Amino acid sequence: MKDVIEFLTNNPVQYFGTVGIDNKAKCRPFMFSGEHEGKLWFCTSHNKDVYAELQTNPYIEVTTSSSSYAWIRINGKAIFENNVKV
């Protein structure tokens, strides 16, 4: 997990893939917010399209690459939490 966090932190713009409300693939730039209790955190607003998409289908894929062409791809299920501390 340490290597993943370091890679995401050092390459701050990731690409966040979701399934849109229209059932078509969507991909947008996103930023990693941090790690808490062994989980990766990303942040969005409840009035964004991505929020509605994730409410319908919470499965995501995130990818990014470095300037040296190393890359990472992570997939999982988004879990919503309103945690101001994090």
mmCIF file of C-alpha atoms in Angstrom:
data_model
loop_
_atom_site.group_PDB
_atom_site.id
_atom_site.type_symbol
_atom_site.label_atom_id
_atom_site.label_comp_id
_atom_site.label_asym_id
_atom_site.label_seq_id
_atom_site.Cartn_x
_atom_site.Cartn_y
_atom_site.Cartn_z
ATOM 1 C CA MET A 1 0.000 0.000 0.000
ATOM 2 C CA LYS A 2 2.895 2.352 0.735
ATOM 3 C CA ASP A 3 4.122 2.094 -2.877
ATOM 4 C CA VAL A 4 0.618 2.760 -4.235
ATOM 5 C CA ILE A 5 0.154 5.852 -2.054
ATOM 6 C CA GLU A 6 3.597 7.158 -2.995
ATOM 7 C CA PHE A 7 2.895 6.652 -6.710
ATOM 8 C CA LEU A 8 -0.496 8.383 -6.540
ATOM 9 C CA THR A 9 0.956 11.251 -4.512
ATOM 10 C CA ASN A 10 3.890 11.723 -6.897
ATOM 11 C CA ASN A 11 1.567 11.639 -9.930
ATOM 12 C CA PRO A 12 -1.259 13.846 -8.704
ATOM 13 C CA VAL A 13 -3.628 13.703 -11.658
ATOM 14 C CA GLN A 14 -5.323 10.358 -12.003
ATOM 15 C CA TYR A 15 -8.017 9.296 -14.450
ATOM 16 C CA PHE A 16 -11.183 8.030 -12.809
ATOM 17 C CA GLY A 17 -13.373 5.667 -14.817
ATOM 18 C CA THR A 18 -17.061 5.114 -14.103
ATOM 19 C CA VAL A 19 -20.165 3.863 -15.862
ATOM 20 C CA GLY A 20 -22.347 6.838 -16.723
ATOM 21 C CA ILE A 21 -26.054 7.181 -16.080
ATOM 22 C CA ASP A 22 -26.406 6.515 -19.833
ATOM 23 C CA ASN A 23 -24.518 3.181 -19.371
ATOM 24 C CA LYS A 24 -21.540 4.501 -21.346
ATOM 25 C CA ALA A 25 -17.963 4.629 -20.091
ATOM 26 C CA LYS A 26 -16.885 7.922 -18.516
ATOM 27 C CA CYS A 27 -13.334 8.931 -17.675
ATOM 28 C CA ARG A 28 -12.291 12.168 -16.005
ATOM 29 C CA PRO A 29 -9.233 13.662 -14.326
ATOM 30 C CA PHE A 30 -9.373 13.241 -10.562
ATOM 31 C CA MET A 31 -7.011 13.732 -7.639
ATOM 32 C CA PHE A 32 -6.146 11.287 -4.887
ATOM 33 C CA SER A 33 -7.063 12.784 -1.509
ATOM 34 C CA GLY A 34 -5.102 10.435 0.726
ATOM 35 C CA GLU A 35 -5.106 7.182 2.656
ATOM 36 C CA HIS A 36 -6.982 6.543 5.896
ATOM 37 C CA GLU A 37 -7.176 3.235 7.762
ATOM 38 C CA GLY A 38 -5.837 1.295 4.784
ATOM 39 C CA LYS A 39 -8.285 2.747 2.277
ATOM 40 C CA LEU A 40 -7.705 5.145 -0.612
ATOM 41 C CA TRP A 41 -9.801 8.310 -0.469
ATOM 42 C CA PHE A 42 -11.077 10.464 -3.306
ATOM 43 C CA CYS A 43 -13.402 13.408 -2.905
ATOM 44 C CA THR A 44 -16.298 14.785 -4.912
ATOM 45 C CA SER A 45 -19.429 16.848 -4.388
ATOM 46 C CA HIS A 46 -22.959 15.458 -4.247
ATOM 47 C CA ASN A 47 -23.977 17.795 -7.086
ATOM 48 C CA LYS A 48 -21.465 16.370 -9.597
ATOM 49 C CA ASP A 49 -22.338 13.867 -12.355
ATOM 50 C CA VAL A 50 -19.718 11.455 -11.010
ATOM 51 C CA TYR A 51 -21.571 11.296 -7.678
ATOM 52 C CA ALA A 52 -24.827 10.304 -9.385
ATOM 53 C CA GLU A 53 -22.986 7.765 -11.531
ATOM 54 C CA LEU A 54 -21.392 6.157 -8.478
ATOM 55 C CA GLN A 55 -24.729 6.020 -6.679
ATOM 56 C CA THR A 56 -26.061 3.966 -9.595
ATOM 57 C CA ASN A 57 -22.956 1.840 -10.180
ATOM 58 C CA PRO A 58 -20.202 2.172 -7.542
ATOM 59 C CA TYR A 59 -17.512 0.245 -9.436
ATOM 60 C CA ILE A 60 -14.571 2.383 -10.540
ATOM 61 C CA GLU A 61 -11.162 2.157 -12.101
ATOM 62 C CA VAL A 62 -8.372 4.674 -11.512
ATOM 63 C CA THR A 63 -5.173 4.942 -13.531
ATOM 64 C CA THR A 64 -2.214 7.280 -13.836
ATOM 65 C CA SER A 65 1.321 7.248 -15.182
ATOM 66 C CA SER A 66 4.627 8.861 -14.349
ATOM 67 C CA SER A 67 6.916 10.896 -16.580
ATOM 68 C CA SER A 68 9.091 7.770 -16.877
ATOM 69 C CA TYR A 69 6.119 5.794 -18.294
ATOM 70 C CA ALA A 70 5.508 3.689 -15.192
ATOM 71 C CA TRP A 71 1.792 3.288 -14.598
ATOM 72 C CA ILE A 72 -0.752 1.941 -12.177
ATOM 73 C CA ARG A 73 -4.358 0.841 -12.542
ATOM 74 C CA ILE A 74 -6.608 0.266 -9.522
ATOM 75 C CA ASN A 75 -10.203 -0.919 -9.506
ATOM 76 C CA GLY A 76 -12.742 -1.377 -6.769
ATOM 77 C CA LYS A 77 -16.078 -0.413 -5.334
ATOM 78 C CA ALA A 78 -16.634 3.138 -4.138
ATOM 79 C CA ILE A 79 -18.018 3.448 -0.625
ATOM 80 C CA PHE A 80 -19.507 6.793 0.309
ATOM 81 C CA GLU A 81 -18.664 8.394 3.587
ATOM 82 C CA ASN A 82 -19.183 11.949 4.748
ATOM 83 C CA ASN A 83 -16.128 12.246 6.974
ATOM 84 C CA VAL A 84 -14.901 15.815 7.362
ATOM 85 C CA LYS A 85 -11.901 14.686 9.433
ATOM 86 C CA VAL A 86 -10.495 12.640 6.558
#
